[in-house]
Tab-separated table of N, CA, C and O in Angstrom:
chain	number	residue	atom	x	y	z
A	1	MET	N	-6.152	-14.927	9.387
A	1	MET	CA	-7.065	-15.068	7.814
A	1	MET	C	-5.276	-16.211	7.039
A	1	MET	O	-4.430	-15.270	7.496
A	2	SER	N	-5.511	-17.073	6.627
A	2	SER	CA	-4.075	-17.639	6.094
A	2	SER	C	-3.314	-16.488	4.935
A	2	SER	O	-4.117	-16.177	4.179
A	3	ARG	N	-2.283	-17.183	3.861
A	3	ARG	CA	-1.663	-16.311	3.362
A	3	ARG	C	-3.359	-16.666	1.804
A	3	ARG	O	-3.137	-15.735	0.698
A	4	GLU	N	-3.333	-17.795	2.250
A	4	GLU	CA	-4.515	-18.350	0.532
A	4	GLU	C	-5.447	-17.299	0.496
A	4	GLU	O	-5.676	-17.019	0.097
A	5	GLU	N	-6.243	-17.634	1.904
A	5	GLU	CA	-7.063	-16.789	1.968
A	5	GLU	C	-7.470	-15.224	1.425
A	5	GLU	O	-7.970	-14.252	1.308
A	6	LEU	N	-6.431	-14.525	2.146
A	6	LEU	CA	-5.485	-12.823	1.865
A	6	LEU	C	-5.037	-12.966	-0.062
A	6	LEU	O	-5.862	-11.672	-0.363
A	7	ALA	N	-4.237	-14.040	-0.463
A	7	ALA	CA	-4.549	-13.646	-1.801
A	7	ALA	C	-5.220	-13.733	-2.026
A	7	ALA	O	-6.059	-13.268	-3.678
A	8	ARG	N	-6.890	-14.880	-2.242
A	8	ARG	CA	-8.393	-14.884	-2.926
A	8	ARG	C	-9.140	-13.548	-2.882
A	8	ARG	O	-9.381	-12.831	-3.632
A	9	ARG	N	-8.812	-12.787	-1.336
A	9	ARG	CA	-9.416	-12.069	-1.180
A	9	ARG	C	-9.087	-10.660	-1.637
A	9	ARG	O	-9.832	-9.823	-2.453
A	10	GLN	N	-7.969	-10.630	-2.132
A	10	GLN	CA	-6.871	-8.920	-2.610
A	10	GLN	C	-7.555	-9.382	-4.329
A	10	GLN	O	-7.496	-9.121	-5.088
A	11	ALA	N	-7.374	-10.834	-4.984
A	11	ALA	CA	-7.841	-11.059	-6.253
A	11	ALA	C	-9.189	-10.563	-5.918
A	11	ALA	O	-9.846	-10.090	-7.358
A	12	GLU	N	-10.148	-10.746	-5.270
A	12	GLU	CA	-11.730	-10.329	-6.076
A	12	GLU	C	-11.693	-8.746	-5.666
A	12	GLU	O	-12.570	-8.284	-6.438
A	13	LEU	N	-10.607	-7.872	-4.951
A	13	LEU	CA	-10.584	-7.173	-4.341
A	13	LEU	C	-9.785	-6.871	-6.029
A	13	LEU	O	-10.838	-5.408	-6.515
A	14	LEU	N	-9.396	-7.043	-7.214
A	14	LEU	CA	-8.616	-6.480	-7.815
A	14	LEU	C	-9.878	-6.399	-8.587
A	14	LEU	O	-9.834	-5.674	-9.760
A	15	HIS	N	-10.408	-8.149	-8.969
A	15	HIS	CA	-11.272	-8.382	-9.949
A	15	HIS	C	-12.392	-6.682	-9.942
A	15	HIS	O	-12.508	-6.445	-10.963
A	16	ALA	N	-12.722	-6.392	-8.694
A	16	ALA	CA	-13.750	-5.422	-8.196
A	16	ALA	C	-13.233	-4.233	-8.912
A	16	ALA	O	-14.197	-3.643	-9.984
A	17	LEU	N	-12.201	-3.440	-9.155
A	17	LEU	CA	-11.332	-2.329	-8.912
A	17	LEU	C	-11.340	-2.383	-10.309
A	17	LEU	O	-11.227	-0.916	-11.114
A	18	LEU	N	-10.708	-3.473	-11.209
A	18	LEU	CA	-9.964	-3.181	-12.590
A	18	LEU	C	-10.689	-3.904	-13.647
A	18	LEU	O	-10.947	-3.522	-14.706
A	19	ALA	N	-11.762	-5.083	-13.450
A	19	ALA	CA	-12.827	-5.124	-14.257
A	19	ALA	C	-14.349	-5.185	-14.084
A	19	ALA	O	-15.073	-6.451	-14.628
A	20	GLY	N	-14.740	-4.769	-13.161
A	20	GLY	CA	-16.308	-4.025	-12.613
A	20	GLY	C	-16.521	-5.805	-12.865
A	20	GLY	O	-17.852	-5.568	-12.136
A	21	GLY	N	-15.926	-6.704	-11.216
A	21	GLY	CA	-16.743	-7.616	-10.395
A	21	GLY	C	-17.359	-7.026	-9.481
A	21	GLY	O	-17.238	-6.198	-8.939
A	22	PRO	N	-17.894	-7.952	-8.829
A	22	PRO	CA	-18.774	-7.514	-7.812
A	22	PRO	C	-18.115	-7.165	-6.106
A	22	PRO	O	-16.631	-7.581	-6.334
A	23	PRO	N	-18.459	-5.753	-5.700
A	23	PRO	CA	-17.682	-5.555	-4.403
A	23	PRO	C	-17.264	-6.635	-3.798
A	23	PRO	O	-18.807	-7.595	-3.246
A	24	PRO	N	-16.218	-7.446	-2.698
A	24	PRO	CA	-15.846	-8.384	-2.187
A	24	PRO	C	-17.305	-8.043	-0.838
A	24	PRO	O	-17.178	-6.805	-0.421
A	25	GLU	N	-17.028	-9.218	-0.070
A	25	GLU	CA	-17.325	-8.453	0.940
A	25	GLU	C	-17.048	-8.196	1.820
A	25	GLU	O	-15.797	-8.111	1.741
A	26	GLY	N	-17.842	-7.162	2.810
A	26	GLY	CA	-17.560	-5.768	3.723
A	26	GLY	C	-16.793	-4.746	3.079
A	26	GLY	O	-16.383	-3.595	3.800
A	27	PHE	N	-17.126	-4.732	1.572
A	27	PHE	CA	-16.407	-3.489	1.094
A	27	PHE	C	-17.509	-3.221	0.872
A	27	PHE	O	-19.079	-3.573	-0.151
A	28	ASP	N	-17.884	-1.478	0.640
A	28	ASP	CA	-18.527	-0.690	0.120
A	28	ASP	C	-19.037	-0.952	-1.474
A	28	ASP	O	-17.926	-0.467	-2.116
A	29	ALA	N	-19.761	-0.998	-2.087
A	29	ALA	CA	-19.877	-0.754	-3.733
A	29	ALA	C	-19.875	0.818	-3.815
A	29	ALA	O	-19.004	0.333	-5.421
A	30	GLY	N	-20.441	1.618	-3.223
A	30	GLY	CA	-20.397	2.676	-3.992
A	30	GLY	C	-19.083	3.338	-3.865
A	30	GLY	O	-18.140	3.879	-4.424
A	31	ARG	N	-18.348	2.950	-2.745
A	31	ARG	CA	-16.902	3.953	-2.395
A	31	ARG	C	-16.150	3.004	-3.672
A	31	ARG	O	-14.918	3.382	-4.104
A	32	LEU	N	-15.998	1.851	-3.921
A	32	LEU	CA	-15.341	0.393	-4.951
A	32	LEU	C	-15.585	0.927	-6.117
A	32	LEU	O	-14.388	1.094	-7.124
A	33	ARG	N	-16.663	1.608	-6.501
A	33	ARG	CA	-17.244	1.867	-8.401
A	33	ARG	C	-15.684	3.431	-7.885
A	33	ARG	O	-15.783	4.015	-9.066
A	34	VAL	N	-16.284	4.471	-7.161
A	34	VAL	CA	-14.797	5.799	-6.691
A	34	VAL	C	-14.222	5.397	-6.882
A	34	VAL	O	-13.080	6.035	-8.064
A	35	GLU	N	-13.652	4.798	-6.546
A	35	GLU	CA	-11.487	4.189	-6.000
A	35	GLU	C	-11.461	3.952	-8.200
A	35	GLU	O	-10.697	3.046	-8.845
A	36	ALA	N	-12.413	2.229	-8.358
A	36	ALA	CA	-12.563	1.651	-10.294
A	36	ALA	C	-11.996	3.242	-11.051
A	36	ALA	O	-11.437	3.369	-12.082
A	37	THR	N	-13.170	4.666	-10.378
A	37	THR	CA	-12.969	5.024	-11.855
A	37	THR	C	-12.058	6.148	-11.458
A	37	THR	O	-10.860	7.044	-12.539
A	38	VAL	N	-11.254	5.910	-10.207
A	38	VAL	CA	-10.020	6.997	-9.699
A	38	VAL	C	-8.861	6.141	-11.039
A	38	VAL	O	-7.952	6.481	-11.893
A	39	LEU	N	-9.343	4.750	-10.179
A	39	LEU	CA	-7.446	3.848	-11.076
A	39	LEU	C	-8.345	3.987	-12.552
A	39	LEU	O	-6.592	3.973	-13.053
A	40	ARG	N	-9.061	3.740	-13.241
A	40	ARG	CA	-9.375	3.779	-15.076
A	40	ARG	C	-8.503	5.347	-15.026
A	40	ARG	O	-8.088	5.504	-16.273
A	41	ARG	N	-8.269	6.271	-14.523
A	41	ARG	CA	-8.042	8.008	-15.040
A	41	ARG	C	-6.314	7.921	-14.823
A	41	ARG	O	-6.072	7.908	-15.883
A	42	LYS	N	-6.524	7.001	-13.790
A	42	LYS	CA	-4.714	6.794	-13.244
A	42	LYS	C	-4.054	6.029	-14.948
A	42	LYS	O	-2.997	6.532	-15.304
A	43	HIS	N	-5.043	5.038	-14.800
A	43	HIS	CA	-4.145	4.700	-16.230
A	43	HIS	C	-3.952	4.906	-17.855
A	43	HIS	O	-3.003	4.942	-18.398
A	44	GLY	N	-5.132	5.861	-17.946
A	44	GLY	CA	-5.057	6.702	-18.914
A	44	GLY	C	-3.907	7.879	-18.424
A	44	GLY	O	-3.998	8.823	-19.382
A	45	ARG	N	-3.938	8.224	-17.527
A	45	ARG	CA	-2.827	9.589	-17.275
A	45	ARG	C	-1.733	8.915	-17.503
A	45	ARG	O	-0.683	9.351	-18.586
A	46	VAL	N	-1.165	7.557	-17.432
A	46	VAL	CA	-0.099	6.726	-17.517
A	46	VAL	C	0.039	6.336	-18.914
A	46	VAL	O	1.616	7.047	-19.342
A	47	LEU	N	-0.562	5.738	-19.576
A	47	LEU	CA	-1.051	5.919	-21.071
A	47	LEU	C	-0.115	7.256	-21.953
A	47	LEU	O	0.169	7.086	-22.898
A	48	ALA	N	-1.141	8.398	-21.358
A	48	ALA	CA	-0.765	9.316	-22.601
A	48	ALA	C	0.686	10.244	-21.602
A	48	ALA	O	0.974	10.109	-21.990
A	49	TYR	N	1.577	9.474	-20.550
A	49	TYR	CA	2.658	10.095	-20.559
A	49	TYR	C	3.667	9.543	-20.731
A	49	TYR	O	4.626	10.122	-21.314
A	50	GLN	N	3.148	8.281	-21.106
A	50	GLN	CA	4.144	7.005	-22.045
A	50	GLN	C	4.063	7.325	-23.683
A	50	GLN	O	5.682	7.318	-24.058
A	51	ARG	N	2.773	8.179	-23.603
A	51	ARG	CA	2.708	7.121	-25.177
A	51	ARG	C	2.222	8.630	-25.569
A	51	ARG	O	1.102	9.444	-26.299
A	52	PRO	N	2.873	9.895	-25.202
A	52	PRO	CA	2.442	11.786	-25.758
A	52	PRO	C	2.234	12.059	-26.956
A	52	PRO	O	1.060	12.484	-27.526
A	53	GLU	N	2.659	11.209	-27.765
A	53	GLU	CA	2.683	11.765	-30.005
A	53	GLU	C	0.537	11.046	-29.621
A	53	GLU	O	0.071	11.228	-30.538
A	54	LEU	N	0.772	9.810	-29.290
A	54	LEU	CA	-0.859	9.229	-29.012
A	54	LEU	C	-1.850	10.362	-28.866
A	54	LEU	O	-2.630	10.219	-28.850
A	55	ALA	N	-1.655	10.686	-27.279
A	55	ALA	CA	-2.181	11.821	-26.866
A	55	ALA	C	-2.830	12.767	-27.267
A	55	ALA	O	-3.561	13.809	-27.423
A	56	GLU	N	-1.579	12.916	-27.819
A	56	GLU	CA	-1.891	14.540	-28.906
A	56	GLU	C	-2.111	14.664	-30.345
A	56	GLU	O	-3.160	15.540	-30.846
A	57	ALA	N	-2.204	13.647	-30.405
A	57	ALA	CA	-2.967	12.627	-32.476
A	57	ALA	C	-4.693	12.590	-31.654
A	57	ALA	O	-5.010	13.404	-32.465
A	58	LEU	N	-4.612	12.239	-30.795
A	58	LEU	CA	-6.436	12.219	-30.002
A	58	LEU	C	-6.786	13.718	-29.691
A	58	LEU	O	-8.560	13.398	-29.658
A	59	GLY	N	-6.160	14.376	-29.269
A	59	GLY	CA	-6.308	15.123	-29.103
A	59	GLY	C	-7.886	15.124	-27.854
A	59	GLY	O	-7.755	14.688	-26.908
A	60	GLU	N	-8.348	16.205	-27.823
A	60	GLU	CA	-10.492	15.690	-26.818
A	60	GLU	C	-10.430	14.789	-27.027
A	60	GLU	O	-11.113	14.385	-25.804
A	61	ARG	N	-10.652	13.746	-27.153
A	61	ARG	CA	-10.546	12.494	-27.830
A	61	ARG	C	-10.266	11.724	-26.799
A	61	ARG	O	-10.971	10.113	-26.734
A	62	PHE	N	-8.867	11.425	-26.650
A	62	PHE	CA	-7.974	10.580	-26.180
A	62	PHE	C	-8.914	10.350	-24.678
A	62	PHE	O	-8.981	8.707	-24.615
A	63	GLY	N	-9.578	11.068	-23.448
A	63	GLY	CA	-10.638	10.380	-22.461
A	63	GLY	C	-11.761	9.475	-22.789
A	63	GLY	O	-11.172	8.565	-22.141
A	64	PRO	N	-12.380	10.392	-23.399
A	64	PRO	CA	-13.366	9.138	-23.631
A	64	PRO	C	-13.314	7.980	-24.928
A	64	PRO	O	-13.296	7.469	-24.364
A	65	LEU	N	-12.209	7.968	-25.690
A	65	LEU	CA	-11.636	7.154	-26.290
A	65	LEU	C	-11.251	5.794	-25.501
A	65	LEU	O	-11.458	4.423	-25.560
A	66	PHE	N	-9.945	6.317	-24.681
A	66	PHE	CA	-9.908	5.341	-23.217
A	66	PHE	C	-10.499	4.677	-22.801
A	66	PHE	O	-10.257	3.566	-22.322
A	67	ALA	N	-11.420	5.225	-22.817
A	67	ALA	CA	-12.715	5.085	-20.758
A	67	ALA	C	-13.465	4.289	-21.525
A	67	ALA	O	-13.522	2.678	-21.968
A	68	GLN	N	-13.612	4.206	-23.079
A	68	GLN	CA	-14.288	2.912	-24.748
A	68	GLN	C	-13.779	2.092	-24.152
A	68	GLN	O	-14.173	0.804	-23.631
A	69	PHE	N	-12.395	2.378	-24.826
A	69	PHE	CA	-11.262	0.851	-24.505
A	69	PHE	C	-11.327	0.341	-23.104
A	69	PHE	O	-11.641	-0.863	-22.733
A	70	ASN	N	-10.916	1.071	-22.214
A	70	ASN	CA	-10.828	0.360	-21.043
A	70	ASN	C	-12.658	-0.447	-20.220
A	70	ASN	O	-12.046	-1.416	-19.623
A	71	ARG	N	-13.256	-0.167	-20.614
A	71	ARG	CA	-14.364	-0.549	-19.948
A	71	ARG	C	-14.767	-1.799	-20.748
A	71	ARG	O	-15.114	-3.268	-19.982
A	72	GLY	N	-13.685	-2.228	-22.015
A	72	GLY	CA	-13.947	-3.695	-22.761
A	72	GLY	C	-12.849	-4.357	-22.253
A	72	GLY	O	-12.983	-5.153	-22.445
A	73	ARG	N	-11.951	-3.128	-21.731
A	73	ARG	CA	-10.467	-4.238	-21.974
A	73	ARG	C	-9.975	-3.409	-20.476
A	73	ARG	O	-8.818	-2.723	-20.684
A	74	PRO	N	-10.239	-3.372	-19.602
A	74	PRO	CA	-9.249	-3.050	-18.632
A	74	PRO	C	-8.476	-3.920	-18.156
A	74	PRO	O	-8.023	-5.446	-18.508
A	75	LYS	N	-7.787	-3.142	-17.327
A	75	LYS	CA	-6.374	-3.560	-17.313
A	75	LYS	C	-6.040	-4.499	-16.361
A	75	LYS	O	-6.799	-4.478	-14.940
A	76	LYS	N	-4.893	-4.905	-16.605
A	76	LYS	CA	-4.539	-6.388	-15.737
A	76	LYS	C	-4.155	-6.517	-14.910
A	76	LYS	O	-3.120	-4.904	-15.006
A	77	ALA	N	-4.253	-6.795	-13.504
A	77	ALA	CA	-2.927	-6.755	-12.690
A	77	ALA	C	-1.852	-6.784	-13.093
A	77	ALA	O	-1.252	-5.969	-12.407
A	78	ALA	N	-1.354	-7.286	-13.439
A	78	ALA	CA	0.018	-8.091	-13.342
A	78	ALA	C	0.642	-7.590	-15.295
A	78	ALA	O	1.727	-8.144	-15.544
A	79	GLU	N	-0.529	-7.005	-15.951
A	79	GLU	CA	0.208	-6.816	-17.406
A	79	GLU	C	1.129	-5.668	-16.907
A	79	GLU	O	0.542	-4.007	-15.987
A	80	ARG	N	2.142	-5.338	-18.147
A	80	ARG	CA	2.773	-3.692	-17.956
A	80	ARG	C	2.078	-3.079	-19.055
A	80	ARG	O	1.742	-3.033	-19.992
A	81	SER	N	2.184	-1.753	-17.964
A	81	SER	CA	1.368	-0.580	-18.761
A	81	SER	C	1.520	-0.357	-19.942
A	81	SER	O	0.953	0.436	-21.840
A	82	GLY	N	3.039	-0.793	-20.659
A	82	GLY	CA	3.539	-1.039	-22.367
A	82	GLY	C	2.733	-1.776	-22.950
A	82	GLY	O	2.254	-1.663	-23.796
A	83	ALA	N	2.420	-2.589	-22.173
A	83	ALA	CA	1.926	-3.896	-23.383
A	83	ALA	C	0.565	-3.727	-23.711
A	83	ALA	O	-0.286	-3.980	-24.399
A	84	TYR	N	0.083	-2.951	-22.371
A	84	TYR	CA	-1.194	-2.628	-22.637
A	84	TYR	C	-2.031	-1.205	-23.479
A	84	TYR	O	-2.777	-1.230	-23.885
A	85	ALA	N	-0.879	0.119	-23.463
A	85	ALA	CA	-0.612	0.813	-24.104
A	85	ALA	C	-0.817	0.378	-25.614
A	85	ALA	O	-1.162	0.698	-26.638
A	86	ASP	N	-0.126	-0.597	-26.513
A	86	ASP	CA	0.118	-1.427	-27.131
A	86	ASP	C	-1.179	-1.944	-28.097
A	86	ASP	O	-2.167	-1.506	-29.013
A	87	GLU	N	-1.956	-2.110	-26.718
A	87	GLU	CA	-3.118	-2.746	-27.242
A	87	GLU	C	-4.254	-1.678	-27.686
A	87	GLU	O	-5.351	-2.062	-28.045
A	88	PHE	N	-3.383	-0.393	-26.923
A	88	PHE	CA	-4.758	0.008	-26.653
A	88	PHE	C	-4.992	1.200	-28.156
A	88	PHE	O	-5.501	1.283	-29.063
A	89	VAL	N	-3.168	1.102	-28.942
A	89	VAL	CA	-2.916	1.888	-30.337
A	89	VAL	C	-3.662	0.809	-31.169
A	89	VAL	O	-4.150	1.667	-31.611
A	90	ARG	N	-3.711	-0.391	-30.578
A	90	ARG	CA	-4.089	-1.919	-31.732
A	90	ARG	C	-5.558	-1.168	-31.755
A	90	ARG	O	-6.322	-1.532	-33.045
A	91	TRP	N	-6.821	-0.871	-30.690
A	91	TRP	CA	-7.972	-1.170	-30.731
A	91	TRP	C	-8.081	0.267	-31.882
A	91	TRP	O	-9.092	0.470	-32.155
A	92	LEU	N	-7.750	1.218	-31.730
A	92	LEU	CA	-7.355	2.762	-31.766
A	92	LEU	C	-7.835	2.126	-34.013
A	92	LEU	O	-8.749	2.820	-33.869
A	93	ILE	N	-6.744	1.726	-33.638
A	93	ILE	CA	-6.480	1.882	-35.461
A	93	ILE	C	-7.481	0.536	-35.880
A	93	ILE	O	-7.860	0.721	-36.935
A	94	GLU	N	-7.749	-0.248	-35.279
A	94	GLU	CA	-8.930	-1.175	-36.093
A	94	GLU	C	-10.287	-0.637	-35.966
A	94	GLU	O	-11.178	-0.809	-36.383
A	95	GLY	N	-10.717	0.054	-34.850
A	95	GLY	CA	-11.868	1.025	-34.640
A	95	GLY	C	-11.613	2.235	-36.069
A	95	GLY	O	-12.530	2.648	-35.961
A	96	GLY	N	-10.985	2.568	-36.414
A	96	GLY	CA	-10.740	3.860	-37.675
A	96	GLY	C	-10.162	4.656	-36.731
A	96	GLY	O	-10.598	6.011	-36.990
A	97	HIS	N	-9.953	4.815	-35.182
A	97	HIS	CA	-10.109	5.957	-34.713
A	97	HIS	C	-8.029	6.864	-34.974
A	97	HIS	O	-8.059	7.900	-34.781
A	98	LEU	N	-7.569	5.240	-35.391
A	98	LEU	CA	-6.394	6.386	-35.906
A	98	LEU	C	-6.205	6.059	-37.292
A	98	LEU	O	-6.288	4.417	-37.462
A	99	PRO	N	-5.280	5.929	-37.854
A	99	PRO	CA	-5.348	5.712	-39.499
A	99	PRO	C	-4.058	5.126	-39.391
A	99	PRO	O	-3.158	5.080	-38.445
A	100	LYS	N	-4.116	3.478	-40.044
A	100	LYS	CA	-3.290	2.480	-39.607
A	100	LYS	C	-1.548	3.538	-40.073
A	100	LYS	O	-1.344	4.847	-41.070
A	101	PRO	N	-0.908	2.915	-39.418
A	101	PRO	CA	0.508	3.639	-39.606
A	101	PRO	C	1.407	2.811	-41.004
A	101	PRO	O	0.960	1.747	-40.785
A	102	LYS	N	2.072	4.023	-41.565
A	102	LYS	CA	3.168	3.363	-42.509
A	102	LYS	C	3.946	2.558	-41.627
A	102	LYS	O	4.819	3.014	-40.994
A	103	ARG	N	4.601	2.216	-43.222
A	103	ARG	CA	6.030	1.328	-42.721
A	103	ARG	C	6.743	2.126	-42.032
A	103	ARG	O	7.362	3.352	-43.016
A	104	ARG	N	7.882	2.441	-41.425
A	104	ARG	CA	9.048	2.676	-41.573
A	104	ARG	C	10.076	2.667	-42.042
A	104	ARG	O	10.065	1.667	-42.629
A	105	LEU	N	10.772	3.968	-42.385
A	105	LEU	CA	11.801	3.560	-42.986
A	105	LEU	C	12.843	2.899	-42.489
A	105	LEU	O	13.562	1.528	-43.814
A	106	VAL	N	13.153	2.353	-41.329
A	106	VAL	CA	14.139	1.790	-41.129
A	106	VAL	C	13.221	-0.013	-41.397
A	106	VAL	O	14.298	-0.753	-41.832
A	107	ASP	N	12.122	-0.227	-40.889
A	107	ASP	CA	11.251	-1.819	-41.533
A	107	ASP	C	12.182	-2.131	-43.089
A	107	ASP	O	12.290	-3.581	-43.436
A	108	ARG	N	12.018	-0.730	-43.766
A	108	ARG	CA	12.042	-0.981	-45.330
A	108	ARG	C	13.833	-1.208	-45.477
A	108	ARG	O	13.610	-2.377	-46.785
A	109	LEU	N	14.511	-0.316	-44.711
A	109	LEU	CA	15.600	-0.545	-44.875
A	109	LEU	C	16.396	-2.243	-45.123
A	109	LEU	O	17.813	-2.349	-45.078
A	110	ARG	N	16.184	-2.286	-44.215
A	110	ARG	CA	16.464	-4.183	-43.009
A	110	ARG	C	15.924	-4.909	-44.500
A	110	ARG	O	16.764	-6.220	-43.906
A	111	ARG	N	14.980	-4.944	-45.097
A	111	ARG	CA	14.387	-6.102	-45.911
A	111	ARG	C	15.328	-6.110	-47.662
A	111	ARG	O	15.198	-6.805	-47.722
A	112	ARG	N	16.121	-4.322	-47.494
A	112	ARG	CA	16.920	-4.580	-48.519
A	112	ARG	C	18.096	-5.733	-48.295
A	112	ARG	O	18.468	-6.128	-47.375
């Protein structure tokens, strides 16, 4: 198998796992769904670890809200977790799940 073919097949697999794409040839669709669920939950745990204040603020709502966000906006293969977390926070604020943050004191002091 050439490098190009391998790269194409890997991209197909990632698309199936991260973005709900069709299973690549030779892969079991049921097993891929299980693995995709595991990866989505892992992304949620990583995000909760990186932003513990967010997980605390949402409490029991964190898991279901993250799952809803992730279904509509799966994490891209090369995307940094911090950038993905920032998008989740924006989605939460825009959806009314979190209040819009007030300006920080530091921001106000810089403007003086």
